[in-house]
Each structure stands twice: as C-alpha cells, then as structure tokens.
GROMACS .gro file of N, CA and C in nm:
model
  495
    1UNK      N    1  -0.437  -1.697  -1.539
    1UNK     CA    2  -0.409  -1.722  -1.426
    1UNK      C    3  -0.266  -1.787  -1.452
    2UNK      N    4  -0.157  -1.742  -1.401
    2UNK     CA    5  -0.044  -1.903  -1.381
    2UNK      C    6  -0.082  -2.035  -1.367
    3UNK      N    7  -0.008  -2.158  -1.487
    3UNK     CA    8  -0.088  -2.286  -1.441
    3UNK      C    9  -0.228  -2.329  -1.482
    4UNK      N   10  -0.320  -2.240  -1.516
    4UNK     CA   11  -0.423  -2.286  -1.577
    4UNK      C   12  -0.410  -2.222  -1.721
    5UNK      N   13  -0.434  -2.334  -1.782
    5UNK     CA   14  -0.411  -2.344  -1.943
    5UNK      C   15  -0.558  -2.305  -2.015
    6UNK      N   16  -0.687  -2.290  -1.945
    6UNK     CA   17  -0.794  -2.281  -2.014
    6UNK      C   18  -0.861  -2.163  -1.949
    7UNK      N   19  -0.801  -2.072  -1.881
    7UNK     CA   20  -0.832  -1.952  -1.828
    7UNK      C   21  -0.933  -1.878  -1.904
    8UNK      N   22  -0.908  -1.845  -2.015
    8UNK     CA   23  -1.005  -1.763  -2.080
    8UNK      C   24  -1.176  -1.848  -2.109
    9UNK      N   25  -1.130  -1.984  -2.064
    9UNK     CA   26  -1.276  -2.030  -2.090
    9UNK      C   27  -1.342  -2.063  -1.982
   10UNK      N   28  -1.302  -2.004  -1.893
   10UNK     CA   29  -1.374  -2.031  -1.742
   10UNK      C   30  -1.449  -1.896  -1.724
   11UNK      N   31  -1.561  -1.931  -1.647
   11UNK     CA   32  -1.637  -1.822  -1.603
   11UNK      C   33  -1.584  -1.751  -1.505
   12UNK      N   34  -1.673  -1.632  -1.482
   12UNK     CA   35  -1.614  -1.497  -1.375
   12UNK      C   36  -1.581  -1.594  -1.205
   13UNK      N   37  -1.720  -1.696  -1.198
   13UNK     CA   38  -1.700  -1.786  -1.066
   13UNK      C   39  -1.565  -1.882  -1.080
   14UNK      N   40  -1.547  -1.947  -1.151
   14UNK     CA   41  -1.475  -2.006  -1.144
   14UNK      C   42  -1.325  -1.950  -1.163
   15UNK      N   43  -1.274  -1.851  -1.217
   15UNK     CA   44  -1.184  -1.772  -1.202
   15UNK      C   45  -1.123  -1.675  -1.060
   16UNK      N   46  -1.279  -1.672  -1.019
   16UNK     CA   47  -1.289  -1.655  -0.895
   16UNK      C   48  -1.219  -1.738  -0.787
   17UNK      N   49  -1.282  -1.819  -0.789
   17UNK     CA   50  -1.249  -1.953  -0.695
   17UNK      C   51  -1.090  -2.002  -0.692
   18UNK      N   52  -1.087  -1.996  -0.842
   18UNK     CA   53  -0.938  -2.049  -0.853
   18UNK      C   54  -0.833  -1.922  -0.805
   19UNK      N   55  -0.873  -1.803  -0.788
   19UNK     CA   56  -0.786  -1.673  -0.688
   19UNK      C   57  -0.803  -1.710  -0.596
   20UNK      N   58  -0.921  -1.756  -0.527
   20UNK     CA   59  -0.922  -1.769  -0.379
   20UNK      C   60  -0.853  -1.896  -0.368
   21UNK      N   61  -0.847  -1.976  -0.418
   21UNK     CA   62  -0.790  -2.133  -0.379
   21UNK      C   63  -0.609  -2.107  -0.375
   22UNK      N   64  -0.572  -2.011  -0.449
   22UNK     CA   65  -0.440  -1.958  -0.478
   22UNK      C   66  -0.398  -1.857  -0.401
   23UNK      N   67  -0.490  -1.748  -0.303
   23UNK     CA   68  -0.469  -1.699  -0.191
   23UNK      C   69  -0.466  -1.775  -0.048
   24UNK      N   70  -0.534  -1.883  -0.029
   24UNK     CA   71  -0.560  -1.981   0.058
   24UNK      C   72  -0.421  -2.045   0.075
   25UNK      N   73  -0.385  -2.067  -0.048
   25UNK     CA   74  -0.235  -2.166  -0.045
   25UNK      C   75  -0.140  -2.115  -0.029
   26UNK      N   76  -0.101  -1.995  -0.077
   26UNK     CA   77  -0.004  -1.876  -0.072
   26UNK      C   78   0.154  -1.955  -0.112
   27UNK      N   79   0.111  -1.985  -0.195
   27UNK     CA   80   0.250  -2.038  -0.312
   27UNK      C   81   0.379  -1.974  -0.248
   28UNK      N   82   0.496  -2.043  -0.262
   28UNK     CA   83   0.611  -1.938  -0.262
   28UNK      C   84   0.637  -1.895  -0.089
   29UNK      N   85   0.540  -1.889  -0.019
   29UNK     CA   86   0.565  -1.817   0.068
   29UNK      C   87   0.591  -1.959   0.179
   30UNK      N   88   0.684  -1.897   0.283
   30UNK     CA   89   0.756  -1.954   0.397
   30UNK      C   90   0.697  -1.893   0.524
   31UNK      N   91   0.617  -1.973   0.608
   31UNK     CA   92   0.594  -1.924   0.709
   31UNK      C   93   0.649  -1.955   0.793
   32UNK      N   94   0.648  -1.906   0.926
   32UNK     CA   95   0.724  -1.866   1.016
   32UNK      C   96   0.691  -2.067   1.115
   33UNK      N   97   0.585  -2.056   1.113
   33UNK     CA   98   0.530  -2.176   1.200
   33UNK      C   99   0.375  -2.195   1.144
   34UNK      N  100   0.332  -2.330   1.152
   34UNK     CA  101   0.209  -2.401   1.128
   34UNK      C  102   0.087  -2.292   1.218
   35UNK      N  103   0.145  -2.257   1.307
   35UNK     CA  104   0.051  -2.188   1.397
   35UNK      C  105   0.083  -2.030   1.269
   36UNK      N  106   0.145  -1.984   1.248
   36UNK     CA  107   0.147  -1.873   1.145
   36UNK      C  108   0.047  -1.877   1.035
   37UNK      N  109   0.083  -2.003   0.954
   37UNK     CA  110  -0.009  -2.027   0.833
   37UNK      C  111  -0.146  -2.040   0.853
   38UNK      N  112  -0.184  -2.127   0.965
   38UNK     CA  113  -0.305  -2.105   0.998
   38UNK      C  114  -0.387  -1.988   1.074
   39UNK      N  115  -0.318  -1.891   1.118
   39UNK     CA  116  -0.372  -1.760   1.144
   39UNK      C  117  -0.378  -1.689   0.996
   40UNK      N  118  -0.284  -1.716   0.904
   40UNK     CA  119  -0.303  -1.661   0.786
   40UNK      C  120  -0.420  -1.688   0.694
   41UNK      N  121  -0.445  -1.842   0.706
   41UNK     CA  122  -0.546  -1.880   0.654
   41UNK      C  123  -0.682  -1.858   0.712
   42UNK      N  124  -0.677  -1.797   0.797
   42UNK     CA  125  -0.831  -1.799   0.870
   42UNK      C  126  -0.864  -1.610   0.843
   43UNK      N  127  -0.755  -1.512   0.834
   43UNK     CA  128  -0.793  -1.389   0.752
   43UNK      C  129  -0.842  -1.434   0.643
   44UNK      N  130  -0.718  -1.497   0.567
   44UNK     CA  131  -0.797  -1.514   0.406
   44UNK      C  132  -0.961  -1.584   0.393
   45UNK      N  133  -0.963  -1.661   0.499
   45UNK     CA  134  -1.085  -1.688   0.509
   45UNK      C  135  -1.227  -1.641   0.539
   46UNK      N  136  -1.194  -1.511   0.584
   46UNK     CA  137  -1.253  -1.461   0.694
   46UNK      C  138  -1.288  -1.326   0.540
   47UNK      N  139  -1.208  -1.336   0.476
   47UNK     CA  140  -1.235  -1.196   0.341
   47UNK      C  141  -1.314  -1.287   0.227
   48UNK      N  142  -1.298  -1.402   0.206
   48UNK     CA  143  -1.333  -1.494   0.097
   48UNK      C  144  -1.489  -1.474   0.165
   49UNK      N  145  -1.523  -1.529   0.254
   49UNK     CA  146  -1.675  -1.532   0.338
   49UNK      C  147  -1.761  -1.378   0.262
   50UNK      N  148  -1.674  -1.303   0.299
   50UNK     CA  149  -1.736  -1.181   0.285
   50UNK      C  150  -1.752  -1.160   0.165
   51UNK      N  151  -1.651  -1.188   0.082
   51UNK     CA  152  -1.696  -1.158  -0.101
   51UNK      C  153  -1.767  -1.233  -0.156
   52UNK      N  154  -1.801  -1.364  -0.122
   52UNK     CA  155  -1.877  -1.448  -0.150
   52UNK      C  156  -2.008  -1.418  -0.095
   53UNK      N  157  -2.032  -1.289   0.014
   53UNK     CA  158  -2.200  -1.268   0.065
   53UNK      C  159  -2.215  -1.389   0.149
   54UNK      N  160  -2.126  -1.407   0.246
   54UNK     CA  161  -2.161  -1.523   0.335
   54UNK      C  162  -2.117  -1.462   0.469
   55UNK      N  163  -2.135  -1.534   0.595
   55UNK     CA  164  -2.133  -1.492   0.727
   55UNK      C  165  -1.997  -1.525   0.766
   56UNK      N  166  -1.890  -1.407   0.784
   56UNK     CA  167  -1.769  -1.460   0.827
   56UNK      C  168  -1.768  -1.485   0.989
   57UNK      N  169  -1.621  -1.520   1.054
   57UNK     CA  170  -1.668  -1.588   1.195
   57UNK      C  171  -1.680  -1.404   1.272
   58UNK      N  172  -1.632  -1.302   1.227
   58UNK     CA  173  -1.664  -1.164   1.248
   58UNK      C  174  -1.574  -1.097   1.136
   59UNK      N  175  -1.645  -0.992   1.146
   59UNK     CA  176  -1.609  -0.876   1.017
   59UNK      C  177  -1.422  -0.855   1.003
   60UNK      N  178  -1.389  -0.901   0.920
   60UNK     CA  179  -1.273  -0.813   0.901
   60UNK      C  180  -1.248  -0.646   0.913
   61UNK      N  181  -1.092  -0.654   0.981
   61UNK     CA  182  -1.052  -0.534   1.027
   61UNK      C  183  -0.960  -0.495   0.899
   62UNK      N  184  -0.981  -0.403   0.866
   62UNK     CA  185  -0.873  -0.287   0.788
   62UNK      C  186  -0.843  -0.180   0.831
   63UNK      N  187  -0.718  -0.160   0.906
   63UNK     CA  188  -0.678  -0.060   0.957
   63UNK      C  189  -0.634   0.070   0.869
   64UNK      N  190  -0.687   0.186   0.876
   64UNK     CA  191  -0.647   0.319   0.814
   64UNK      C  192  -0.534   0.393   0.870
   65UNK      N  193  -0.427   0.310   0.880
   65UNK     CA  194  -0.347   0.361   0.996
   65UNK      C  195  -0.262   0.467   0.972
   66UNK      N  196  -0.281   0.507   0.826
   66UNK     CA  197  -0.149   0.638   0.764
   66UNK      C  198  -0.030   0.635   0.824
   67UNK      N  199   0.005   0.728   0.953
   67UNK     CA  200   0.143   0.750   0.978
   67UNK      C  201   0.168   0.707   1.126
   68UNK      N  202   0.028   0.671   1.195
   68UNK     CA  203   0.047   0.582   1.333
   68UNK      C  204   0.124   0.480   1.363
   69UNK      N  205   0.139   0.410   1.268
   69UNK     CA  206   0.236   0.313   1.327
   69UNK      C  207   0.393   0.417   1.340
   70UNK      N  208   0.465   0.516   1.302
   70UNK     CA  209   0.534   0.572   1.340
   70UNK      C  210   0.542   0.606   1.479
   71UNK      N  211   0.406   0.680   1.475
   71UNK     CA  212   0.409   0.720   1.639
   71UNK      C  213   0.416   0.660   1.743
   72UNK      N  214   0.336   0.510   1.674
   72UNK     CA  215   0.293   0.422   1.785
   72UNK      C  216   0.484   0.378   1.877
   73UNK      N  217   0.538   0.345   1.730
   73UNK     CA  218   0.663   0.323   1.775
   73UNK      C  219   0.781   0.389   1.831
   74UNK      N  220   0.729   0.542   1.837
   74UNK     CA  221   0.803   0.629   1.895
   74UNK      C  222   0.890   0.692   1.811
   75UNK      N  223   0.819   0.756   1.680
   75UNK     CA  224   0.934   0.771   1.592
   75UNK      C  225   0.884   0.879   1.525
   76UNK      N  226   0.906   1.019   1.500
   76UNK     CA  227   0.856   1.077   1.394
   76UNK      C  228   0.820   1.031   1.236
   77UNK      N  229   0.769   1.121   1.212
   77UNK     CA  230   0.772   1.111   1.055
   77UNK      C  231   0.888   1.139   0.990
   78UNK      N  232   0.940   1.234   1.035
   78UNK     CA  233   1.090   1.267   0.946
   78UNK      C  234   1.165   1.160   0.975
   79UNK      N  235   1.180   1.085   1.069
   79UNK     CA  236   1.256   0.975   1.129
   79UNK      C  237   1.237   0.835   1.015
   80UNK      N  238   1.116   0.822   1.022
   80UNK     CA  239   1.092   0.681   0.943
   80UNK      C  240   1.123   0.758   0.763
   81UNK      N  241   1.080   0.844   0.706
   81UNK     CA  242   1.143   0.914   0.589
   81UNK      C  243   1.234   0.889   0.544
   82UNK      N  244   1.333   0.919   0.651
   82UNK     CA  245   1.497   0.897   0.625
   82UNK      C  246   1.588   0.781   0.699
   83UNK      N  247   1.502   0.720   0.744
   83UNK     CA  248   1.557   0.576   0.837
   83UNK      C  249   1.492   0.493   0.797
   84UNK      N  250   1.497   0.418   0.709
   84UNK     CA  251   1.440   0.279   0.677
   84UNK      C  252   1.414   0.181   0.759
   85UNK      N  253   1.505   0.142   0.839
   85UNK     CA  254   1.518   0.046   0.948
   85UNK      C  255   1.389   0.102   1.033
   86UNK      N  256   1.400   0.225   1.083
   86UNK     CA  257   1.301   0.246   1.165
   86UNK      C  258   1.179   0.264   1.112
   87UNK      N  259   1.162   0.282   0.971
   87UNK     CA  260   1.020   0.269   0.900
   87UNK      C  261   0.975   0.124   0.871
   88UNK      N  262   1.092   0.026   0.875
   88UNK     CA  263   1.047  -0.139   0.893
   88UNK      C  264   1.013  -0.174   1.029
   89UNK      N  265   1.074  -0.099   1.174
   89UNK     CA  266   1.046  -0.182   1.271
   89UNK      C  267   0.891  -0.097   1.288
   90UNK      N  268   0.880   0.027   1.295
   90UNK     CA  269   0.723   0.075   1.314
   90UNK      C  270   0.630  -0.006   1.254
   91UNK      N  271   0.622  -0.047   1.126
   91UNK     CA  272   0.553  -0.149   1.021
   91UNK      C  273   0.506  -0.269   1.136
   92UNK      N  274   0.637  -0.297   1.124
   92UNK     CA  275   0.639  -0.486   1.183
   92UNK      C  276   0.540  -0.465   1.310
   93UNK      N  277   0.610  -0.354   1.396
   93UNK     CA  278   0.549  -0.363   1.558
   93UNK      C  279   0.417  -0.375   1.522
   94UNK      N  280   0.376  -0.226   1.447
   94UNK     CA  281   0.215  -0.223   1.438
   94UNK      C  282   0.151  -0.347   1.421
   95UNK      N  283   0.180  -0.421   1.333
   95UNK     CA  284   0.161  -0.508   1.256
   95UNK      C  285   0.116  -0.598   1.363
   96UNK      N  286   0.244  -0.646   1.400
   96UNK     CA  287   0.276  -0.776   1.531
   96UNK      C  288   0.148  -0.719   1.656
   97UNK      N  289   0.183  -0.600   1.687
   97UNK     CA  290   0.008  -0.564   1.799
   97UNK      C  291  -0.067  -0.584   1.769
   98UNK      N  292  -0.121  -0.496   1.662
   98UNK     CA  293  -0.254  -0.486   1.613
   98UNK      C  294  -0.326  -0.589   1.594
   99UNK      N  295  -0.242  -0.702   1.509
   99UNK     CA  296  -0.313  -0.829   1.455
   99UNK      C  297  -0.403  -0.789   1.310
  100UNK      N  298  -0.381  -0.655   1.261
  100UNK     CA  299  -0.491  -0.630   1.133
  100UNK      C  300  -0.521  -0.775   1.040
  101UNK      N  301  -0.626  -0.759   0.978
  101UNK     CA  302  -0.654  -0.870   0.904
  101UNK      C  303  -0.600  -0.880   0.759
  102UNK      N  304  -0.567  -0.726   0.705
  102UNK     CA  305  -0.450  -0.705   0.626
  102UNK      C  306  -0.323  -0.613   0.645
  103UNK      N  307  -0.234  -0.676   0.577
  103UNK     CA  308  -0.093  -0.590   0.631
  103UNK      C  309  -0.154  -0.464   0.607
  104UNK      N  310  -0.081  -0.398   0.702
  104UNK     CA  311  -0.060  -0.242   0.686
  104UNK      C  312   0.135  -0.241   0.610
  105UNK      N  313   0.116  -0.135   0.562
  105UNK     CA  314   0.222  -0.117   0.482
  105UNK      C  315   0.277   0.048   0.505
  106UNK      N  316   0.387   0.101   0.476
  106UNK     CA  317   0.424   0.253   0.510
  106UNK      C  318   0.405   0.339   0.338
  107UNK      N  319   0.275   0.262   0.290
  107UNK     CA  320   0.272   0.326   0.141
  107UNK      C  321   0.230   0.475   0.139
  108UNK      N  322   0.189   0.526   0.251
  108UNK     CA  323   0.202   0.668   0.237
  108UNK      C  324   0.351   0.776   0.283
  109UNK      N  325   0.447   0.643   0.334
  109UNK     CA  326   0.567   0.755   0.347
  109UNK      C  327   0.660   0.752   0.278
  110UNK      N  328   0.685   0.870   0.207
  110UNK     CA  329   0.774   0.878   0.084
  110UNK      C  330   0.896   0.897   0.143
  111UNK      N  331   1.000   0.813   0.052
  111UNK     CA  332   1.137   0.811   0.096
  111UNK      C  333   1.200   0.950   0.109
  112UNK      N  334   1.263   1.030   0.211
  112UNK     CA  335   1.328   1.154   0.169
  112UNK      C  336   1.392   1.182   0.140
  113UNK      N  337   1.502   1.116   0.103
  113UNK     CA  338   1.577   1.111   0.042
  113UNK      C  339   1.597   1.089  -0.158
  114UNK      N  340   1.513   1.004  -0.160
  114UNK     CA  341   1.460   1.028  -0.324
  114UNK      C  342   1.387   1.140  -0.320
  115UNK      N  343   1.301   1.195  -0.271
  115UNK     CA  344   1.231   1.315  -0.301
  115UNK      C  345   1.349   1.425  -0.282
  116UNK      N  346   1.467   1.429  -0.257
  116UNK     CA  347   1.502   1.531  -0.255
  116UNK      C  348   1.624   1.531  -0.353
  117UNK      N  349   1.644   1.401  -0.421
  117UNK     CA  350   1.716   1.361  -0.529
  117UNK      C  351   1.647   1.409  -0.640
  118UNK      N  352   1.529   1.391  -0.636
  118UNK     CA  353   1.430   1.414  -0.775
  118UNK      C  354   1.403   1.580  -0.774
  119UNK      N  355   1.407   1.667  -0.656
  119UNK     CA  356   1.398   1.823  -0.668
  119UNK      C  357   1.263   1.774  -0.679
  120UNK      N  358   1.185   1.704  -0.560
  120UNK     CA  359   1.011   1.688  -0.567
  120UNK      C  360   0.999   1.833  -0.507
  121UNK      N  361   0.910   1.887  -0.593
  121UNK     CA  362   0.864   2.026  -0.540
  121UNK      C  363   0.702   2.038  -0.466
  122UNK      N  364   0.618   1.928  -0.507
  122UNK     CA  365   0.470   1.964  -0.465
  122UNK      C  366   0.432   1.935  -0.356
  123UNK      N  367   0.559   1.855  -0.247
  123UNK     CA  368   0.523   1.885  -0.113
  123UNK      C  369   0.629   1.957  -0.012
  124UNK      N  370   0.603   2.011   0.083
  124UNK     CA  371   0.684   2.031   0.184
  124UNK      C  372   0.674   1.909   0.299
  125UNK      N  373   0.795   1.878   0.341
  125UNK     CA  374   0.806   1.751   0.421
  125UNK      C  375   0.904   1.793   0.574
  126UNK      N  376   0.870   1.720   0.681
  126UNK     CA  377   0.942   1.721   0.783
  126UNK      C  378   1.095   1.733   0.764
  127UNK      N  379   1.162   1.834   0.796
  127UNK     CA  380   1.298   1.868   0.735
  127UNK      C  381   1.298   1.925   0.624
  128UNK      N  382   1.199   1.936   0.535
  128UNK     CA  383   1.252   1.980   0.386
  128UNK      C  384   1.128   2.072   0.344
  129UNK      N  385   1.133   2.187   0.417
  129UNK     CA  386   1.025   2.323   0.419
  129UNK      C  387   0.948   2.343   0.526
  130UNK      N  388   0.926   2.206   0.608
  130UNK     CA  389   0.859   2.277   0.755
  130UNK      C  390   0.923   2.168   0.824
  131UNK      N  391   0.855   2.219   0.990
  131UNK     CA  392   0.933   2.203   1.089
  131UNK      C  393   0.967   2.046   1.087
  132UNK      N  394   1.094   1.971   1.147
  132UNK     CA  395   1.090   1.845   1.172
  132UNK      C  396   1.020   1.762   1.279
  133UNK      N  397   0.927   1.862   1.336
  133UNK     CA  398   0.817   1.767   1.383
  133UNK      C  399   0.706   1.722   1.355
  134UNK      N  400   0.687   1.814   1.229
  134UNK     CA  401   0.582   1.804   1.145
  134UNK      C  402   0.509   1.658   1.150
  135UNK      N  403   0.394   1.631   1.154
  135UNK     CA  404   0.322   1.516   1.157
  135UNK      C  405   0.246   1.452   1.023
  136UNK      N  406   0.277   1.545   0.929
  136UNK     CA  407   0.227   1.479   0.804
  136UNK      C  408   0.281   1.551   0.689
  137UNK      N  409   0.278   1.552   0.560
  137UNK     CA  410   0.330   1.658   0.436
  137UNK      C  411   0.199   1.740   0.445
  138UNK      N  412   0.299   1.856   0.344
  138UNK     CA  413   0.223   1.954   0.344
  138UNK      C  414   0.218   2.023   0.189
  139UNK      N  415   0.103   1.984   0.123
  139UNK     CA  416   0.078   2.017  -0.050
  139UNK      C  417   0.107   2.155  -0.063
  140UNK      N  418   0.214   2.150  -0.197
  140UNK     CA  419   0.234   2.332  -0.233
  140UNK      C  420   0.152   2.344  -0.377
  141UNK      N  421   0.071   2.425  -0.306
  141UNK     CA  422  -0.032   2.434  -0.443
  141UNK      C  423   0.017   2.575  -0.522
  142UNK      N  424  -0.013   2.535  -0.662
  142UNK     CA  425   0.048   2.629  -0.758
  142UNK      C  426   0.002   2.566  -0.911
  143UNK      N  427   0.000   2.665  -0.982
  143UNK     CA  428  -0.032   2.575  -1.132
  143UNK      C  429   0.069   2.503  -1.207
  144UNK      N  430   0.038   2.399  -1.234
  144UNK     CA  431   0.144   2.304  -1.265
  144UNK      C  432   0.145   2.271  -1.421
  145UNK      N  433   0.037   2.300  -1.498
  145UNK     CA  434   0.005   2.227  -1.631
  145UNK      C  435  -0.072   2.401  -1.663
  146UNK      N  436   0.018   2.416  -1.792
  146UNK     CA  437  -0.068   2.547  -1.832
  146UNK      C  438  -0.137   2.488  -1.951
  147UNK      N  439  -0.234   2.551  -1.942
  147UNK     CA  440  -0.356   2.488  -2.067
  147UNK      C  441  -0.300   2.418  -2.220
  148UNK      N  442  -0.176   2.545  -2.251
  148UNK     CA  443  -0.121   2.464  -2.399
  148UNK      C  444  -0.057   2.327  -2.383
  149UNK      N  445  -0.016   2.286  -2.222
  149UNK     CA  446   0.018   2.156  -2.190
  149UNK      C  447  -0.075   2.039  -2.228
  150UNK      N  448  -0.186   2.100  -2.217
  150UNK     CA  449  -0.276   1.965  -2.179
  150UNK      C  450  -0.292   1.854  -2.309
  151UNK      N  451  -0.287   1.916  -2.422
  151UNK     CA  452  -0.273   1.797  -2.546
  151UNK      C  453  -0.137   1.699  -2.518
  152UNK      N  454   0.004   1.787  -2.475
  152UNK     CA  455   0.099   1.682  -2.450
  152UNK      C  456   0.075   1.578  -2.359
  153UNK      N  457   0.018   1.626  -2.243
  153UNK     CA  458  -0.004   1.532  -2.164
  153UNK      C  459  -0.086   1.439  -2.188
  154UNK      N  460  -0.211   1.474  -2.246
  154UNK     CA  461  -0.288   1.383  -2.321
  154UNK      C  462  -0.247   1.242  -2.425
  155UNK      N  463  -0.146   1.337  -2.478
  155UNK     CA  464  -0.076   1.250  -2.576
  155UNK      C  465   0.043   1.153  -2.532
  156UNK      N  466   0.075   1.144  -2.433
  156UNK     CA  467   0.177   1.078  -2.356
  156UNK      C  468   0.177   1.158  -2.236
  157UNK      N  469   0.136   1.105  -2.112
  157UNK     CA  470   0.129   1.099  -1.982
  157UNK      C  471   0.304   1.134  -1.954
  158UNK      N  472   0.314   0.998  -1.993
  158UNK     CA  473   0.491   0.964  -1.906
  158UNK      C  474   0.586   1.013  -1.924
  159UNK      N  475   0.549   1.084  -2.088
  159UNK     CA  476   0.694   1.154  -2.173
  159UNK      C  477   0.656   1.301  -2.040
  160UNK      N  478   0.506   1.363  -2.036
  160UNK     CA  479   0.497   1.496  -2.002
  160UNK      C  480   0.508   1.521  -1.853
  161UNK      N  481   0.529   1.416  -1.780
  161UNK     CA  482   0.546   1.382  -1.641
  161UNK      C  483   0.719   1.437  -1.645
  162UNK      N  484   0.789   1.326  -1.687
  162UNK     CA  485   0.943   1.309  -1.705
  162UNK      C  486   0.997   1.451  -1.767
  163UNK      N  487   0.963   1.511  -1.843
  163UNK     CA  488   1.019   1.619  -1.920
  163UNK      C  489   0.947   1.744  -1.897
  164UNK      N  490   0.796   1.771  -1.885
  164UNK     CA  491   0.778   1.885  -1.894
  164UNK      C  492   0.754   1.951  -1.682
  165UNK      N  493   0.666   1.831  -1.625
  165UNK     CA  494   0.604   1.864  -1.517
  165UNK      C  495   0.725   1.842  -1.392
   0.00000   0.00000   0.00000
C-alpha cells in the first residue's frame, strides 16, 4: 500500500486495518461540507463493522438498482445510453434521493455511440435493433468461437478478442 514501507511484513489483519484507516480518511477527497464528510465516515464505519463481524448501527444498504435510476429520473434507457448528461443526472438524482450506503454507478449502461463505432454485435439495444422504448438490452445468441479457435483464445485472450472475435 502506498506510503507503507513494510507492507509485505504486515499481517493480513494489520493490512486490513490500514485499508480501513485509508478508507475512512478518504485522502484526496474534497467533501462539500463537514456534514457530508461525517455522513461518508458513518457509512464507511457501517461496512467496517460488518467486515469485522461487529454489530453496525444498522444493516448497510446496497441497492441493485440496474437501470432504475434512469426510469426514476424520467429517462429511457436509450436516452441515457446516448446522452451522458442525462445519464449523470439520473444517477446523481438516484444517489441523492435514496442515499444508499454505497454509490450506485451506471456500470450496466453501455455507451450507445461507442457500441456503434465498435460494430458491437453481441447485443441489441434501444434504437439499435430493438424499439426505442425497450427497457433493457437483448443478447444475440450465436456461435462466436469455433472449436479450432480455443487454443488461440487460451494462448492470448486479448489478441483473440481484438482480432478474431
């Protein structure tokens, strides 16, 4: 870990405690207010207690939100796939309004323009193969790897994905 010269000599427990300390301190993070910093540290402490098998003030909440933040903000999946301001607005609004203990990020929302540039063929998405009002992607099933390509894939997966797949 950065700043710890004897990291390799520490026990797993000592390493864990140093990680917890860094997590709580959030070096480099500029909080909007002391109240925001306090709320952050309270959420972090909640998780630290659970990891230590101690009793937290309440059970931490991790919301598997999927695409709901877009719907909650009044946007379609197509809109947030192609308009990144709407994407950011939707997820900020969701996090602000629901205050989950962990930040919800739009990790499942693929950027539509990038998928188009790449010629992505594994999915259909709103406005690209399925209706604009579709609420999720559709997988396109097929045979994408021939048996004779397995060795190439195992030898160099990145090269296989970039040049063959």
